[in-house]
């Protein structure tokens, strides 16, 4: 089983930036099946939504609403995925969850514990 550990959340003023990191660990066999890593987020009272995803070849996937301010990247050697978030707005306030799976799915096999991002106005 894959363990995902996130870091980098916190409190930032509107217009600011944050960088989230998520490191995957586990057995070699479990790590090797991971192709897609990425981030979902969930704000209070709202449904979970995809923020960004990236596969092992570096192909990225952003919903239209996330394009422009968020950039996902990945270091395969470190089994780590990053999310650079710029020009943050109060509506970006949410718990951000890292995920990993063989394919991009709304119900990934592996989840991180979540990291809180709060943007003050």
mmCIF file with all atom_site columns, C-alpha atoms in Angstrom:
data_model
loop_
_atom_site.group_PDB
_atom_site.id
_atom_site.type_symbol
_atom_site.label_atom_id
_atom_site.label_alt_id
_atom_site.label_comp_id
_atom_site.label_asym_id
_atom_site.label_entity_id
_atom_site.label_seq_id
_atom_site.pdbx_PDB_ins_code
_atom_site.Cartn_x
_atom_site.Cartn_y
_atom_site.Cartn_z
_atom_site.occupancy
_atom_site.B_iso_or_equiv
_atom_site.pdbx_formal_charge
_atom_site.auth_seq_id
_atom_site.auth_comp_id
_atom_site.auth_asym_id
_atom_site.auth_atom_id
_atom_site.pdbx_PDB_model_num
ATOM 1   C CA . UNK A 1 1   ? 0.000   0.000  0.000   1.00 0.00 ? 1   UNK A CA 1
ATOM 2   C CA . UNK A 1 2   ? 1.119   3.515  -0.791  1.00 0.00 ? 2   UNK A CA 1
ATOM 3   C CA . UNK A 1 3   ? 1.391   6.178  1.878   1.00 0.00 ? 3   UNK A CA 1
ATOM 4   C CA . UNK A 1 4   ? 1.073   9.803  0.842   1.00 0.00 ? 4   UNK A CA 1
ATOM 5   C CA . UNK A 1 5   ? 2.306   12.613 3.076   1.00 0.00 ? 5   UNK A CA 1
ATOM 6   C CA . UNK A 1 6   ? 1.455   16.207 2.221   1.00 0.00 ? 6   UNK A CA 1
ATOM 7   C CA . UNK A 1 7   ? 3.079   19.401 3.368   1.00 0.00 ? 7   UNK A CA 1
ATOM 8   C CA . UNK A 1 8   ? 3.044   23.078 2.543   1.00 0.00 ? 8   UNK A CA 1
ATOM 9   C CA . UNK A 1 9   ? -0.446  24.220 3.462   1.00 0.00 ? 9   UNK A CA 1
ATOM 10  C CA . UNK A 1 10  ? -1.141  27.207 5.644   1.00 0.00 ? 10  UNK A CA 1
ATOM 11  C CA . UNK A 1 11  ? -2.589  30.682 5.857   1.00 0.00 ? 11  UNK A CA 1
ATOM 12  C CA . UNK A 1 12  ? -1.894  33.222 3.138   1.00 0.00 ? 12  UNK A CA 1
ATOM 13  C CA . UNK A 1 13  ? -3.349  36.572 2.146   1.00 0.00 ? 13  UNK A CA 1
ATOM 14  C CA . UNK A 1 14  ? -5.265  36.994 -1.086  1.00 0.00 ? 14  UNK A CA 1
ATOM 15  C CA . UNK A 1 15  ? -2.888  37.366 -3.975  1.00 0.00 ? 15  UNK A CA 1
ATOM 16  C CA . UNK A 1 16  ? -0.242  35.262 -2.270  1.00 0.00 ? 16  UNK A CA 1
ATOM 17  C CA . UNK A 1 17  ? 1.245   31.917 -3.210  1.00 0.00 ? 17  UNK A CA 1
ATOM 18  C CA . UNK A 1 18  ? 1.789   28.518 -1.656  1.00 0.00 ? 18  UNK A CA 1
ATOM 19  C CA . UNK A 1 19  ? 3.550   25.366 -2.772  1.00 0.00 ? 19  UNK A CA 1
ATOM 20  C CA . UNK A 1 20  ? 2.214   21.995 -1.699  1.00 0.00 ? 20  UNK A CA 1
ATOM 21  C CA . UNK A 1 21  ? 4.275   18.833 -1.711  1.00 0.00 ? 21  UNK A CA 1
ATOM 22  C CA . UNK A 1 22  ? 3.219   15.206 -1.522  1.00 0.00 ? 22  UNK A CA 1
ATOM 23  C CA . UNK A 1 23  ? 5.670   12.356 -1.065  1.00 0.00 ? 23  UNK A CA 1
ATOM 24  C CA . UNK A 1 24  ? 4.710   8.761  -1.774  1.00 0.00 ? 24  UNK A CA 1
ATOM 25  C CA . UNK A 1 25  ? 6.265   5.847  0.068   1.00 0.00 ? 25  UNK A CA 1
ATOM 26  C CA . UNK A 1 26  ? 5.675   2.132  0.351   1.00 0.00 ? 26  UNK A CA 1
ATOM 27  C CA . UNK A 1 27  ? 6.883   -1.106 -1.085  1.00 0.00 ? 27  UNK A CA 1
ATOM 28  C CA . UNK A 1 28  ? 8.611   -1.079 -4.445  1.00 0.00 ? 28  UNK A CA 1
ATOM 29  C CA . UNK A 1 29  ? 5.761   -3.028 -5.978  1.00 0.00 ? 29  UNK A CA 1
ATOM 30  C CA . UNK A 1 30  ? 3.143   -0.581 -4.735  1.00 0.00 ? 30  UNK A CA 1
ATOM 31  C CA . UNK A 1 31  ? 5.143   2.470  -5.822  1.00 0.00 ? 31  UNK A CA 1
ATOM 32  C CA . UNK A 1 32  ? 5.760   1.053  -9.273  1.00 0.00 ? 32  UNK A CA 1
ATOM 33  C CA . UNK A 1 33  ? 2.060   0.779  -10.084 1.00 0.00 ? 33  UNK A CA 1
ATOM 34  C CA . UNK A 1 34  ? 1.531   4.496  -9.545  1.00 0.00 ? 34  UNK A CA 1
ATOM 35  C CA . UNK A 1 35  ? 1.132   6.384  -12.791 1.00 0.00 ? 35  UNK A CA 1
ATOM 36  C CA . UNK A 1 36  ? -1.036  9.356  -11.924 1.00 0.00 ? 36  UNK A CA 1
ATOM 37  C CA . UNK A 1 37  ? -0.557  11.671 -8.962  1.00 0.00 ? 37  UNK A CA 1
ATOM 38  C CA . UNK A 1 38  ? -2.367  14.863 -8.239  1.00 0.00 ? 38  UNK A CA 1
ATOM 39  C CA . UNK A 1 39  ? -4.568  16.949 -6.018  1.00 0.00 ? 39  UNK A CA 1
ATOM 40  C CA . UNK A 1 40  ? -8.220  17.227 -5.170  1.00 0.00 ? 40  UNK A CA 1
ATOM 41  C CA . UNK A 1 41  ? -9.644  19.849 -2.874  1.00 0.00 ? 41  UNK A CA 1
ATOM 42  C CA . UNK A 1 42  ? -12.770 20.162 -0.786  1.00 0.00 ? 42  UNK A CA 1
ATOM 43  C CA . UNK A 1 43  ? -14.138 23.342 0.698   1.00 0.00 ? 43  UNK A CA 1
ATOM 44  C CA . UNK A 1 44  ? -16.695 23.340 3.529   1.00 0.00 ? 44  UNK A CA 1
ATOM 45  C CA . UNK A 1 45  ? -20.152 22.557 2.219   1.00 0.00 ? 45  UNK A CA 1
ATOM 46  C CA . UNK A 1 46  ? -18.885 21.895 -1.307  1.00 0.00 ? 46  UNK A CA 1
ATOM 47  C CA . UNK A 1 47  ? -18.137 18.828 -3.337  1.00 0.00 ? 47  UNK A CA 1
ATOM 48  C CA . UNK A 1 48  ? -14.632 17.608 -3.809  1.00 0.00 ? 48  UNK A CA 1
ATOM 49  C CA . UNK A 1 49  ? -13.098 18.847 -7.054  1.00 0.00 ? 49  UNK A CA 1
ATOM 50  C CA . UNK A 1 50  ? -10.037 17.978 -9.067  1.00 0.00 ? 50  UNK A CA 1
ATOM 51  C CA . UNK A 1 51  ? -7.296  20.596 -8.970  1.00 0.00 ? 51  UNK A CA 1
ATOM 52  C CA . UNK A 1 52  ? -4.608  19.016 -11.123 1.00 0.00 ? 52  UNK A CA 1
ATOM 53  C CA . UNK A 1 53  ? -3.077  15.681 -12.078 1.00 0.00 ? 53  UNK A CA 1
ATOM 54  C CA . UNK A 1 54  ? 0.140   14.538 -13.701 1.00 0.00 ? 54  UNK A CA 1
ATOM 55  C CA . UNK A 1 55  ? 1.235   11.175 -15.012 1.00 0.00 ? 55  UNK A CA 1
ATOM 56  C CA . UNK A 1 56  ? 4.672   9.606  -14.824 1.00 0.00 ? 56  UNK A CA 1
ATOM 57  C CA . UNK A 1 57  ? 5.480   10.909 -18.287 1.00 0.00 ? 57  UNK A CA 1
ATOM 58  C CA . UNK A 1 58  ? 4.775   14.473 -17.246 1.00 0.00 ? 58  UNK A CA 1
ATOM 59  C CA . UNK A 1 59  ? 1.442   14.921 -18.987 1.00 0.00 ? 59  UNK A CA 1
ATOM 60  C CA . UNK A 1 60  ? -0.728  17.262 -16.953 1.00 0.00 ? 60  UNK A CA 1
ATOM 61  C CA . UNK A 1 61  ? -4.476  17.562 -16.541 1.00 0.00 ? 61  UNK A CA 1
ATOM 62  C CA . UNK A 1 62  ? -6.182  20.699 -15.266 1.00 0.00 ? 62  UNK A CA 1
ATOM 63  C CA . UNK A 1 63  ? -9.892  21.382 -15.153 1.00 0.00 ? 63  UNK A CA 1
ATOM 64  C CA . UNK A 1 64  ? -10.660 24.625 -16.994 1.00 0.00 ? 64  UNK A CA 1
ATOM 65  C CA . UNK A 1 65  ? -11.409 26.375 -13.698 1.00 0.00 ? 65  UNK A CA 1
ATOM 66  C CA . UNK A 1 66  ? -7.889  25.640 -12.421 1.00 0.00 ? 66  UNK A CA 1
ATOM 67  C CA . UNK A 1 67  ? -5.897  26.648 -15.485 1.00 0.00 ? 67  UNK A CA 1
ATOM 68  C CA . UNK A 1 68  ? -3.602  29.629 -15.197 1.00 0.00 ? 68  UNK A CA 1
ATOM 69  C CA . UNK A 1 69  ? -2.951  29.928 -11.450 1.00 0.00 ? 69  UNK A CA 1
ATOM 70  C CA . UNK A 1 70  ? -2.017  26.358 -10.522 1.00 0.00 ? 70  UNK A CA 1
ATOM 71  C CA . UNK A 1 71  ? 0.965   24.396 -11.760 1.00 0.00 ? 71  UNK A CA 1
ATOM 72  C CA . UNK A 1 72  ? 1.577   20.743 -11.006 1.00 0.00 ? 72  UNK A CA 1
ATOM 73  C CA . UNK A 1 73  ? 4.965   19.103 -11.311 1.00 0.00 ? 73  UNK A CA 1
ATOM 74  C CA . UNK A 1 74  ? 6.543   15.838 -10.351 1.00 0.00 ? 74  UNK A CA 1
ATOM 75  C CA . UNK A 1 75  ? 9.880   14.339 -9.405  1.00 0.00 ? 75  UNK A CA 1
ATOM 76  C CA . UNK A 1 76  ? 9.669   10.648 -10.227 1.00 0.00 ? 76  UNK A CA 1
ATOM 77  C CA . UNK A 1 77  ? 13.012  9.884  -8.588  1.00 0.00 ? 77  UNK A CA 1
ATOM 78  C CA . UNK A 1 78  ? 11.642  11.213 -5.295  1.00 0.00 ? 78  UNK A CA 1
ATOM 79  C CA . UNK A 1 79  ? 8.090   9.919  -5.832  1.00 0.00 ? 79  UNK A CA 1
ATOM 80  C CA . UNK A 1 80  ? 6.926   13.438 -5.065  1.00 0.00 ? 80  UNK A CA 1
ATOM 81  C CA . UNK A 1 81  ? 4.344   15.694 -6.657  1.00 0.00 ? 81  UNK A CA 1
ATOM 82  C CA . UNK A 1 82  ? 4.129   19.452 -6.184  1.00 0.00 ? 82  UNK A CA 1
ATOM 83  C CA . UNK A 1 83  ? 1.386   22.020 -6.619  1.00 0.00 ? 83  UNK A CA 1
ATOM 84  C CA . UNK A 1 84  ? 2.407   25.632 -7.072  1.00 0.00 ? 84  UNK A CA 1
ATOM 85  C CA . UNK A 1 85  ? -0.542  27.905 -6.365  1.00 0.00 ? 85  UNK A CA 1
ATOM 86  C CA . UNK A 1 86  ? -0.303  31.566 -7.332  1.00 0.00 ? 86  UNK A CA 1
ATOM 87  C CA . UNK A 1 87  ? -2.663  34.525 -7.026  1.00 0.00 ? 87  UNK A CA 1
ATOM 88  C CA . UNK A 1 88  ? -4.637  32.704 -4.363  1.00 0.00 ? 88  UNK A CA 1
ATOM 89  C CA . UNK A 1 89  ? -8.138  33.909 -3.602  1.00 0.00 ? 89  UNK A CA 1
ATOM 90  C CA . UNK A 1 90  ? -10.445 33.288 -0.636  1.00 0.00 ? 90  UNK A CA 1
ATOM 91  C CA . UNK A 1 91  ? -12.432 30.841 -2.742  1.00 0.00 ? 91  UNK A CA 1
ATOM 92  C CA . UNK A 1 92  ? -9.333  28.655 -2.934  1.00 0.00 ? 92  UNK A CA 1
ATOM 93  C CA . UNK A 1 93  ? -9.702  27.980 0.788   1.00 0.00 ? 93  UNK A CA 1
ATOM 94  C CA . UNK A 1 94  ? -10.101 24.228 1.178   1.00 0.00 ? 94  UNK A CA 1
ATOM 95  C CA . UNK A 1 95  ? -8.473  21.054 2.354   1.00 0.00 ? 95  UNK A CA 1
ATOM 96  C CA . UNK A 1 96  ? -6.171  19.852 -0.402  1.00 0.00 ? 96  UNK A CA 1
ATOM 97  C CA . UNK A 1 97  ? -5.749  16.107 -0.762  1.00 0.00 ? 97  UNK A CA 1
ATOM 98  C CA . UNK A 1 98  ? -2.966  14.389 -2.624  1.00 0.00 ? 98  UNK A CA 1
ATOM 99  C CA . UNK A 1 99  ? -3.852  11.219 -4.503  1.00 0.00 ? 99  UNK A CA 1
ATOM 100 C CA . UNK A 1 100 ? -2.147  8.465  -6.454  1.00 0.00 ? 100 UNK A CA 1
ATOM 101 C CA . UNK A 1 101 ? -3.398  5.715  -8.706  1.00 0.00 ? 101 UNK A CA 1
ATOM 102 C CA . UNK A 1 102 ? -2.771  3.891  -11.974 1.00 0.00 ? 102 UNK A CA 1
ATOM 103 C CA . UNK A 1 103 ? -5.206  6.151  -13.835 1.00 0.00 ? 103 UNK A CA 1
ATOM 104 C CA . UNK A 1 104 ? -7.013  9.405  -13.214 1.00 0.00 ? 104 UNK A CA 1
ATOM 105 C CA . UNK A 1 105 ? -10.203 8.559  -11.374 1.00 0.00 ? 105 UNK A CA 1
ATOM 106 C CA . UNK A 1 106 ? -12.666 10.276 -9.067  1.00 0.00 ? 106 UNK A CA 1
ATOM 107 C CA . UNK A 1 107 ? -11.973 7.570  -6.477  1.00 0.00 ? 107 UNK A CA 1
ATOM 108 C CA . UNK A 1 108 ? -8.203  7.075  -6.334  1.00 0.00 ? 108 UNK A CA 1
ATOM 109 C CA . UNK A 1 109 ? -6.786  4.161  -4.461  1.00 0.00 ? 109 UNK A CA 1
ATOM 110 C CA . UNK A 1 110 ? -4.404  6.185  -2.335  1.00 0.00 ? 110 UNK A CA 1
ATOM 111 C CA . UNK A 1 111 ? -5.077  9.442  -0.510  1.00 0.00 ? 111 UNK A CA 1
ATOM 112 C CA . UNK A 1 112 ? -3.067  11.733 1.678   1.00 0.00 ? 112 UNK A CA 1
ATOM 113 C CA . UNK A 1 113 ? -4.380  13.025 4.978   1.00 0.00 ? 113 UNK A CA 1
ATOM 114 C CA . UNK A 1 114 ? -5.094  16.457 3.556   1.00 0.00 ? 114 UNK A CA 1
ATOM 115 C CA . UNK A 1 115 ? -3.527  19.827 4.157   1.00 0.00 ? 115 UNK A CA 1
ATOM 116 C CA . UNK A 1 116 ? -5.486  22.981 4.963   1.00 0.00 ? 116 UNK A CA 1
ATOM 117 C CA . UNK A 1 117 ? -5.080  26.012 2.744   1.00 0.00 ? 117 UNK A CA 1
ATOM 118 C CA . UNK A 1 118 ? -6.697  29.191 4.031   1.00 0.00 ? 118 UNK A CA 1
ATOM 119 C CA . UNK A 1 119 ? -6.700  32.395 2.012   1.00 0.00 ? 119 UNK A CA 1
ATOM 120 C CA . UNK A 1 120 ? -7.687  35.548 3.863   1.00 0.00 ? 120 UNK A CA 1
ATOM 121 C CA . UNK A 1 121 ? -9.182  38.552 2.124   1.00 0.00 ? 121 UNK A CA 1
#
